[in-house]
XYZ file of C-alpha atoms in Angstrom:
636
model
C 12.626 31.358 30.988
C 12.427 27.946 29.332
C 14.979 26.190 27.138
C 13.828 25.103 23.687
C 15.929 22.604 21.723
C 15.425 23.125 17.997
C 15.666 20.585 15.178
C 19.297 21.480 14.409
C 20.278 20.802 18.024
C 20.652 24.453 19.002
C 19.096 25.596 22.294
C 17.316 28.924 22.716
C 15.683 30.515 25.741
C 12.174 31.982 25.653
C 9.704 33.311 28.226
C 7.126 30.828 29.500
C 3.983 30.962 27.383
C 5.869 31.603 24.134
C 3.926 30.120 21.207
C 5.323 27.802 18.580
C 4.678 30.577 16.030
C 6.800 33.000 18.058
C 9.617 30.447 18.000
C 9.278 30.347 14.192
C 9.322 34.164 14.017
C 12.483 34.261 16.135
C 14.258 32.069 13.590
C 13.315 33.997 10.437
C 10.442 35.691 8.642
C 10.667 32.968 5.973
C 10.252 30.216 8.549
C 7.267 32.019 10.062
C 5.629 32.152 6.614
C 6.352 28.505 5.835
C 5.513 26.997 9.240
C 2.195 25.143 9.421
C 2.436 23.380 12.794
C 5.015 22.336 15.370
C 6.360 19.078 16.741
C 6.665 19.584 20.508
C 8.341 16.682 22.333
C 7.267 14.419 19.482
C 3.599 15.537 19.407
C 2.116 17.699 16.646
C 0.706 20.986 17.962
C -0.889 24.121 16.535
C 1.383 27.122 16.003
C -0.689 28.877 18.701
C 0.346 26.220 21.285
C 2.054 27.800 24.306
C 5.322 26.344 25.612
C 5.419 26.154 29.409
C 8.444 23.904 30.098
C 11.800 22.972 28.587
C 11.083 21.066 25.400
C 12.175 20.002 21.931
C 10.512 21.844 19.044
C 10.607 21.133 15.308
C 8.776 23.468 12.954
C 6.691 21.659 10.354
C 6.216 22.875 6.796
C 4.439 21.401 3.778
C 7.600 19.378 3.118
C 6.906 17.363 6.298
C 4.227 14.653 6.391
C 2.815 16.067 9.636
C 2.742 19.545 8.088
C 0.857 18.250 5.045
C -1.660 16.496 7.294
C -2.345 19.654 9.324
C -2.682 21.651 6.084
C -5.113 19.173 4.515
C -7.021 18.597 7.746
C -7.729 22.324 7.737
C -8.838 22.052 4.111
C -11.351 19.378 5.119
C -12.846 21.895 7.572
C -13.039 24.454 4.767
C -14.878 21.830 2.691
C -17.342 21.222 5.545
C -17.857 24.964 6.028
C -18.569 25.413 2.311
C -21.080 22.542 2.319
C -22.881 23.973 5.365
C -23.081 27.379 3.675
C -24.557 25.947 0.485
C -26.616 23.102 1.990
C -27.424 24.164 5.597
C -29.474 21.047 6.463
C -26.446 18.768 5.933
C -25.207 16.850 8.991
C -21.457 16.563 9.574
C -19.700 13.254 10.273
C -15.867 13.120 10.088
C -13.263 14.787 7.899
C -9.646 13.625 8.304
C -6.584 14.214 6.184
C -5.365 11.175 4.244
C -2.393 10.458 2.003
C -2.399 13.035 -0.820
C -5.556 14.777 0.385
C -8.566 14.668 2.668
C -12.240 13.754 2.752
C -15.360 14.685 4.685
C -18.423 12.489 5.261
C -21.840 14.163 5.058
C -25.404 13.097 5.779
C -27.542 15.041 3.326
C -30.854 14.555 1.550
C -29.128 16.209 -1.409
C -27.211 13.740 -3.606
C -24.055 15.638 -4.494
C -23.397 15.881 -8.257
C -20.265 16.955 -10.164
C -21.946 20.344 -10.618
C -22.403 20.586 -6.832
C -18.709 19.825 -6.323
C -17.852 22.768 -8.577
C -20.077 25.077 -6.491
C -18.612 23.757 -3.242
C -15.081 24.207 -4.568
C -15.845 27.813 -5.525
C -17.210 28.462 -2.025
C -14.038 26.943 -0.560
C -11.968 29.463 -2.533
C -14.077 32.257 -1.043
C -13.359 30.948 2.464
C -9.645 30.865 1.639
C -9.800 34.508 0.511
C -11.583 35.432 3.757
C -8.399 34.307 5.550
C -10.326 33.127 8.596
C -8.333 32.441 11.751
C -8.706 28.964 13.271
C -9.344 29.260 16.998
C -9.196 26.268 19.338
C -11.363 25.982 22.461
C -12.338 23.240 24.897
C -15.617 22.356 26.643
C -16.576 19.983 29.462
C -18.328 16.836 28.250
C -21.899 17.893 29.162
C -21.464 21.333 27.594
C -19.861 19.836 24.493
C -22.798 17.447 24.001
C -25.308 20.264 24.522
C -23.362 22.508 22.127
C -23.502 19.934 19.319
C -27.122 18.996 20.052
C -28.111 22.651 19.705
C -26.320 22.739 16.356
C -28.264 19.665 15.228
C -25.145 17.493 14.724
C -26.070 13.959 15.917
C -22.879 12.330 14.593
C -20.723 14.735 16.609
C -22.819 14.032 19.715
C -22.237 10.300 19.247
C -18.480 10.843 18.878
C -18.323 12.920 22.063
C -20.298 10.343 24.054
C -17.866 7.619 22.935
C -14.784 9.533 24.108
C -13.088 8.363 27.336
C -14.283 10.125 30.481
C -10.944 11.923 30.911
C -10.649 12.992 27.250
C -10.021 16.641 26.385
C -12.934 17.706 24.163
C -11.770 20.403 21.779
C -13.323 22.389 18.941
C -12.001 24.613 16.157
C -13.799 27.749 15.005
C -13.288 29.573 11.706
C -15.711 32.393 11.059
C -19.259 31.129 11.624
C -18.173 27.473 11.367
C -17.301 25.290 14.379
C -16.251 21.622 14.316
C -15.451 19.020 16.943
C -11.777 18.239 16.387
C -8.602 17.227 18.208
C -6.485 19.106 15.662
C -3.899 20.220 14.910
C -4.673 22.887 12.308
C -2.824 25.619 10.478
C -3.340 29.215 11.692
C -5.734 30.474 9.012
C -7.611 29.486 5.868
C -5.606 31.971 3.795
C -2.533 29.728 3.719
C -4.289 27.232 1.428
C -3.509 28.448 -2.085
C -4.815 25.610 -4.278
C -7.826 23.340 -3.664
C -9.514 20.694 -5.763
C -12.462 18.388 -5.077
C -11.949 15.057 -6.798
C -15.019 12.876 -6.414
C -17.877 11.755 -4.196
C -18.431 8.195 -2.977
C -20.560 6.281 -0.495
C -19.218 5.461 2.973
C -20.942 3.781 5.897
C -20.873 5.716 9.157
C -17.972 4.315 11.163
C -17.295 1.793 8.385
C -20.115 -0.530 9.424
C -22.657 -1.869 6.935
C -25.182 -1.753 9.793
C -25.008 2.057 9.806
C -26.330 4.686 7.431
C -24.598 5.264 4.098
C -23.090 8.767 3.999
C -21.657 10.796 1.124
C -17.870 11.114 1.207
C -16.337 14.002 -0.741
C -12.648 13.579 -1.541
C -10.294 16.438 -2.295
C -6.713 17.611 -2.212
C -4.875 20.870 -1.581
C -1.433 22.404 -2.029
C 0.511 25.508 -1.154
C 1.116 26.243 -4.852
C -1.145 25.915 -7.898
C 1.727 24.455 -9.925
C 1.996 21.570 -7.449
C -1.754 20.965 -7.709
C -1.545 20.936 -11.513
C 1.311 18.437 -11.390
C -0.670 16.201 -9.026
C -3.788 16.328 -11.217
C -1.690 15.413 -14.259
C -0.374 12.448 -12.313
C -3.934 11.404 -11.478
C -4.812 11.489 -15.174
C -1.795 9.330 -15.911
C -2.865 6.957 -13.132
C -6.316 6.604 -14.752
C -4.671 5.512 -18.006
C -2.633 2.975 -16.043
C -5.539 1.623 -13.963
C -4.829 -2.105 -13.655
C -8.553 -2.940 -13.744
C -8.890 -1.327 -17.169
C -5.603 -2.764 -18.503
C -6.358 -6.206 -17.034
C -9.515 -6.397 -19.135
C -8.022 -4.841 -22.286
C -4.937 -7.084 -22.238
C -7.017 -10.113 -21.150
C -4.885 -10.726 -18.051
C -7.325 -10.773 -15.129
C -10.745 -9.576 -14.075
C -13.182 -9.420 -11.173
C -16.591 -10.775 -12.173
C -19.939 -10.057 -10.544
C -20.254 -13.755 -9.681
C -17.293 -13.376 -7.305
C -16.825 -9.882 -5.854
C -13.329 -9.674 -4.415
C -12.318 -13.044 -5.887
C -10.095 -12.500 -8.944
C -10.073 -14.524 -12.174
C -6.764 -14.933 -14.021
C -6.946 -15.476 -17.781
C -4.336 -17.506 -19.741
C -2.054 -14.508 -20.374
C -2.428 -13.400 -16.777
C -1.390 -16.864 -15.646
C 1.734 -16.653 -17.810
C 2.686 -13.435 -16.016
C 1.835 -14.883 -12.620
C 3.807 -18.083 -13.238
C 6.876 -16.105 -14.336
C 6.779 -14.163 -11.067
C 6.283 -17.319 -9.008
C 9.078 -19.170 -10.849
C 11.419 -16.221 -10.262
C 10.404 -16.207 -6.590
C 11.064 -19.945 -6.231
C 14.440 -19.795 -7.963
C 15.721 -16.942 -5.806
C 14.471 -18.551 -2.594
C 16.130 -21.872 -3.433
C 19.425 -20.003 -3.877
C 19.069 -18.585 -0.365
C 18.347 -21.797 1.493
C 14.558 -21.690 1.734
C 12.464 -24.876 1.666
C 9.024 -24.575 0.078
C 5.977 -25.892 1.916
C 2.204 -25.928 1.356
C -0.327 -25.783 4.179
C -4.128 -26.323 4.057
C -6.579 -23.517 3.331
C -9.026 -24.761 6.023
C -7.937 -25.629 9.577
C -9.893 -26.144 12.766
C -11.044 -23.243 14.901
C -8.934 -24.249 17.919
C -5.780 -23.492 15.935
C -6.835 -19.854 15.492
C -7.498 -19.504 19.218
C -4.006 -20.858 19.892
C -2.365 -18.492 17.401
C -4.158 -15.402 18.739
C -5.877 -14.639 15.450
C -9.273 -15.382 16.987
C -8.908 -12.556 19.500
C -7.318 -10.093 17.110
C -8.660 -10.957 13.649
C -11.880 -12.985 13.741
C -13.987 -10.160 12.216
C -11.966 -10.590 9.012
C -12.229 -14.388 8.845
C -14.559 -16.837 7.099
C -15.835 -19.930 8.925
C -17.389 -23.284 8.058
C -18.481 -26.549 9.678
C -17.066 -29.976 8.789
C -18.370 -33.142 10.462
C -20.062 -30.929 13.053
C -16.694 -29.361 13.933
C -15.873 -25.647 13.650
C -13.259 -24.675 11.068
C -11.838 -21.442 9.646
C -10.540 -20.552 6.196
C -7.066 -19.255 6.847
C -6.512 -15.470 6.716
C -2.772 -15.967 7.247
C -0.280 -18.762 6.676
C 1.701 -18.561 9.912
C -0.208 -21.095 12.086
C 0.267 -23.732 9.387
C 3.965 -22.899 9.316
C 4.113 -23.442 13.090
C 2.676 -26.930 12.690
C 5.228 -27.782 9.995
C 8.099 -26.760 12.289
C 6.558 -28.636 15.229
C 6.345 -31.946 13.317
C 9.698 -33.069 14.700
C 12.406 -32.165 17.204
C 15.119 -29.710 16.081
C 18.690 -29.164 17.190
C 20.354 -25.757 17.426
C 22.551 -27.052 14.594
C 19.442 -27.212 12.328
C 18.744 -23.484 12.690
C 17.997 -21.240 10.992
C 15.190 -23.052 9.172
C 13.696 -21.007 6.349
C 10.267 -22.214 5.202
C 8.596 -20.431 2.289
C 5.012 -20.741 1.105
C 2.907 -19.290 -1.689
C -0.195 -19.572 0.450
C -3.737 -18.706 -0.605
C -5.505 -16.768 2.170
C -9.031 -15.384 2.514
C -9.980 -12.227 4.407
C -13.370 -10.590 4.659
C -13.327 -7.067 3.226
C -16.324 -4.753 3.081
C -17.704 -4.493 -0.445
C -17.000 -0.745 -0.490
C -13.313 -1.366 0.214
C -12.748 -3.779 -2.681
C -10.553 -2.426 -5.479
C -9.486 -4.616 -8.397
C -6.486 -6.747 -7.411
C -5.353 -4.136 -4.890
C -8.000 -5.042 -2.287
C -9.515 -8.502 -2.645
C -11.028 -11.222 -0.478
C -8.597 -13.960 -1.499
C -4.953 -13.592 -2.428
C -1.661 -15.448 -2.387
C 0.948 -14.292 0.114
C 4.569 -15.097 -0.658
C 5.156 -15.937 2.966
C 8.235 -17.263 4.662
C 8.784 -18.165 8.298
C 12.336 -18.295 9.558
C 12.982 -20.144 12.827
C 16.297 -19.203 14.425
C 18.448 -18.795 17.496
C 18.338 -15.420 19.269
C 21.966 -14.918 18.209
C 20.942 -15.234 14.535
C 18.328 -12.442 14.552
C 20.473 -9.661 13.126
C 22.040 -11.789 10.372
C 18.714 -13.257 9.238
C 17.000 -9.879 9.111
C 19.900 -8.503 7.046
C 19.546 -11.489 4.672
C 15.851 -10.734 4.199
C 16.581 -7.031 3.624
C 19.109 -8.012 0.950
C 16.579 -10.347 -0.713
C 13.867 -7.678 -0.812
C 16.340 -5.099 -2.103
C 17.346 -7.471 -4.918
C 13.744 -8.210 -5.906
C 12.705 -4.558 -6.081
C 15.849 -3.664 -8.017
C 14.967 -6.240 -10.675
C 11.642 -4.465 -11.283
C 13.184 -1.001 -11.202
C 11.526 0.122 -7.960
C 12.980 2.599 -5.499
C 11.703 2.245 -1.948
C 11.796 3.665 1.566
C 11.613 1.834 4.877
C 9.401 2.282 7.943
C 9.735 0.622 11.362
C 6.449 0.001 13.200
C 6.411 -0.518 16.966
C 4.085 -2.130 19.525
C 0.352 -1.439 19.060
C -2.109 -1.160 21.943
C -3.824 -4.433 21.034
C -0.826 -6.756 21.240
C 0.510 -9.924 22.877
C 3.675 -10.496 24.888
C 5.870 -8.861 27.518
C 7.542 -5.461 27.368
C 10.928 -7.196 27.472
C 10.147 -9.357 24.421
C 8.906 -6.364 22.471
C 11.992 -4.356 23.362
C 14.325 -7.163 22.240
C 12.389 -7.606 18.997
C 12.273 -3.883 18.202
C 15.973 -3.442 18.939
C 16.773 -6.438 16.718
C 15.049 -4.757 13.768
C 16.738 -1.422 14.476
C 20.176 -3.011 14.684
C 19.729 -4.726 11.325
C 18.574 -1.495 9.650
C 21.450 0.460 11.143
C 23.965 -2.244 10.170
C 22.733 -1.820 6.576
C 23.014 1.968 6.894
C 19.340 2.346 5.944
C 17.344 5.444 6.783
C 13.950 4.642 8.243
C 10.861 6.308 9.651
C 9.354 5.106 12.951
C 5.585 4.474 13.080
C 4.772 4.297 16.769
C 2.088 1.742 17.627
C 1.633 0.419 14.077
C 3.215 -3.025 14.478
C 1.491 -6.408 14.142
C -0.265 -7.734 17.240
C 2.509 -10.312 17.728
C 5.604 -8.235 16.959
C 7.263 -5.110 15.492
C 7.864 -4.918 11.762
C 9.877 -3.314 8.984
C 7.737 -2.263 6.008
C 9.075 -1.559 2.520
C 7.216 1.159 0.583
C 8.147 1.023 -3.080
C 7.773 3.911 -5.523
C 6.357 3.323 -8.988
C 7.124 5.060 -12.274
C 4.713 7.939 -11.610
C 5.775 8.588 -8.039
C 3.107 6.680 -6.091
C 4.144 4.551 -3.119
C 2.924 1.066 -2.229
C 3.577 -0.928 0.936
C 4.597 -4.428 -0.162
C 7.453 -6.209 1.600
C 7.462 -6.617 5.361
C 9.684 -8.235 7.990
C 8.075 -9.069 11.351
C 10.015 -10.387 14.323
C 7.905 -12.624 16.573
C 8.469 -14.090 20.041
C 4.754 -14.831 20.574
C 3.912 -17.571 18.074
C 6.791 -19.864 19.173
C 5.517 -19.432 22.749
C 1.875 -20.123 21.887
C 2.736 -23.209 19.845
C 5.388 -24.416 22.311
C 8.074 -24.527 19.603
C 11.473 -25.701 20.817
C 14.952 -26.725 19.785
C 17.618 -28.624 21.694
C 20.515 -26.316 22.533
C 24.213 -27.077 22.921
C 23.489 -27.674 26.618
C 21.083 -30.495 25.782
C 18.119 -28.515 27.112
C 15.042 -27.325 25.252
C 14.936 -23.664 24.226
C 12.458 -21.424 22.437
C 13.329 -20.320 18.874
C 12.692 -16.787 17.594
C 10.707 -16.390 14.397
C 10.567 -14.008 11.446
C 7.455 -13.598 9.314
C 8.233 -11.962 5.973
C 6.865 -11.314 2.519
C 8.557 -9.803 -0.540
C 5.766 -9.357 -3.072
C 3.277 -9.097 -0.210
C 0.385 -10.431 -2.252
C 1.002 -11.879 -5.700
C -2.284 -10.396 -6.926
C -1.584 -6.926 -5.576
C 1.997 -6.982 -6.848
C 0.723 -7.853 -10.333
C -1.653 -4.877 -10.097
C 1.231 -2.610 -9.073
C 3.444 -3.936 -11.881
C 0.638 -3.472 -14.414
C 0.293 0.193 -13.448
C 4.053 0.717 -13.044
C 4.690 -0.486 -16.609
C 1.319 0.816 -17.913
C 0.719 -2.737 -19.182
C 3.885 -2.625 -21.323
C 5.748 -5.364 -19.449
C 9.455 -5.855 -20.134
C 10.331 -8.746 -22.409
C 11.151 -11.169 -19.584
C 7.701 -10.627 -18.016
C 5.533 -10.079 -21.106
C 2.911 -12.826 -21.597
C 3.559 -12.564 -25.355
C 7.136 -11.554 -26.174
C 6.976 -11.637 -29.961
C 4.126 -11.315 -32.453
C 4.799 -12.415 -36.038
C 2.865 -10.505 -38.708
C 2.908 -11.891 -42.289
C 2.108 -9.384 -45.018
C 0.344 -11.943 -47.252
C -0.892 -15.550 -47.265
C 2.175 -16.711 -49.220
C 4.363 -15.867 -46.205
C 2.456 -18.143 -43.801
C 4.665 -21.209 -44.199
C 7.784 -19.262 -43.223
C 5.921 -17.622 -40.332
C 4.896 -21.038 -38.960
C 8.529 -22.208 -39.236
C 9.594 -19.161 -37.231
C 6.936 -19.802 -34.623
C 8.193 -23.344 -34.075
C 11.813 -22.158 -33.875
C 10.944 -19.495 -31.280
C 8.895 -21.910 -29.194
C 11.764 -24.416 -29.243
C 13.948 -21.683 -27.717
C 11.378 -20.945 -25.004
C 10.185 -17.668 -26.501
C 6.506 -16.806 -26.027
C 5.180 -16.073 -29.507
C 1.900 -15.495 -31.326
C 1.230 -15.273 -35.061
C -1.438 -13.225 -36.795
C -2.556 -15.106 -39.919
C -5.661 -12.995 -40.512
C -6.270 -11.485 -43.915
C -5.830 -7.891 -42.694
C -3.577 -5.073 -43.875
C -0.159 -5.076 -42.218
C -0.674 -1.568 -40.803
C -3.791 -2.740 -38.967
C -1.950 -5.760 -37.574
C 0.904 -3.579 -36.327
C -1.452 -1.118 -34.639
C -3.308 -3.943 -32.926
C -0.070 -5.522 -31.690
C 0.965 -2.099 -30.350
C -2.321 -1.870 -28.432
C -1.634 -5.343 -27.040
C 1.723 -3.914 -25.837
C 3.769 -6.788 -27.286
C 7.505 -5.975 -26.911
C 8.495 -7.066 -30.448
C 6.629 -7.398 -33.748
C 8.191 -9.207 -36.678
C 6.925 -8.135 -40.101
C 7.419 -10.884 -42.683
C 7.362 -10.211 -46.449
C 9.091 -11.483 -49.591
C 12.479 -10.065 -48.576
C 12.436 -11.799 -45.186
C 11.316 -15.133 -46.648
C 14.083 -15.057 -49.282
C 16.857 -14.065 -46.842
C 15.551 -16.166 -43.946
C 15.515 -13.083 -41.737
C 13.011 -10.992 -39.771
C 12.078 -7.288 -39.964
C 12.013 -6.194 -36.309
C 9.724 -3.552 -34.885
C 10.130 -2.624 -31.206
C 7.170 -1.508 -29.109
C 9.306 1.234 -27.636
C 11.673 2.269 -30.429
C 9.826 1.460 -33.657
C 11.521 -0.068 -36.718
C 14.829 -1.819 -35.958
C 15.591 -3.020 -39.485
C 16.164 -6.540 -40.762
C 17.977 -9.050 -38.572
C 19.081 -12.699 -38.913
C 16.731 -15.010 -37.045
C 19.445 -16.385 -34.729
C 20.560 -12.863 -33.802
C 17.015 -11.881 -32.893
C 16.504 -15.050 -30.812
C 19.746 -14.340 -28.929
C 18.593 -10.763 -28.302
C 15.341 -11.975 -26.708
C 17.081 -14.646 -24.639
C 19.616 -12.114 -23.391
C 16.873 -9.712 -22.293
C 15.122 -12.543 -20.473
C 18.332 -13.787 -18.833
C 19.319 -10.305 -17.626
C 15.733 -9.282 -16.796
C 16.072 -6.039 -18.689
C 13.385 -3.480 -17.766
C 12.768 -2.244 -21.309
């Protein structure tokens, strides 16, 4: 008998060889129906996995991220099976689960059309109804290669040949379909109750432009049709909120063909951007940060010293100056090291908090570019905090509080993830353990729940990531806190301690917005372009009914501008209804309609973007209303 510790802490005994599914069945029939996979000693396994030793087992359902991934990974195999049935000459590449769905890459002479997606989707539903069992089996390397060669699957053969010599090579079979796959998968195709194919796009094999362009079919799946319908409705809402579309319509920003991945900000977009940057500066000044600015281009030796050359050079741009080799910075941190190193520091000077709105450039593949979300140049709201080891916990808590305040201002909820040491990293085990524990202690001191992402840290240190949730339920990773022992070592940073000796400071890298450009994109979609008054590029639009009201309108404009209110006037000879509709489309928070009554009483007729007509109001009262909304940063 073996002892199995369940998620609730209870311990049960089972015969050796008991499957994860049998554990689920022993708990309840409902759990057996809901279970999709199992977490055995922290590793996700199929429900058919046999338990041979004492272990910890958690049963995964669609409510768990790992359960969703197993469910959707299986759906990607159903997609591949359907494609092979309908288009037998198609070659298979890869088909993983991703956030909110899955995709599969195909090499086919047939260019898939929307009509083809409908046929494939219908075939997928047939496979679901067939309720095919997924069976796992393993083959030795030579047999696995021969097996895939006989099936005419060159991409699978390449994948097998690239596996380590000691790798377990596994396959999953469902009906006539077999795929190379590490798993895990759900027990049968019949558990997938709702499928939808979303679109087809191009994707280079293994993400390299040197390789063949494949066709990538995206889809999603759910355990209930109602959940699928809700998700599709959310996608439709997301299309309406697409920042690329709204950026053009509201004349905020755009990406032009003359600069793919390099955004242009228009005058109204710059107003929005400057408001965010001014807010950022004000709040950082309050918290003891000093602002710095470091060069965009620095010599190549610096990037060798920082470690970026070894870990990041594929994403960097380079140039020559006076026959010397230089790099355009992809990150701000090496410049921050040089600023700290400019003079000697005492332990009494620490912590030193240096903030920078630094423009960085990173090479992204053209297929990965996406509006302001994924660009080749962007401004990071970086800060580097140099501190004593004893100050780690307090400084991390201060940064957590700052990020929490910022996201609260914009009305965002968020969750936190802690990412640990990746394989490709610098530094000793001891340094990584101290750094990771420092982050954990700060999170636990704040009473914050967090998810651990093993191996997903930066190459120089572990990190806390903040994933904010927008108004339609999507999540975005923005803020991050990274604790770093490596950079101070590489740049020989020191401070003079109380003992008169030199010591090595510890450093925090952190961002709040993450990227100004990306944060603006997120805000644009979060608010659907209808920015609250304090952020709106134009806060008030004044709409005279007739030419005779223009003089009063111009007086109002001057009065508003004197009070720092961003205002536009529409003096065109158009009907007032047309002017109002156009201002609504421009998503201006307040429209002031000016006619005879308003001129005579020196008042304004207020129309709110959100609530419609607000009646007539004295000018001073309306000005105070706007100023109060701006002061309190009301998310209206």
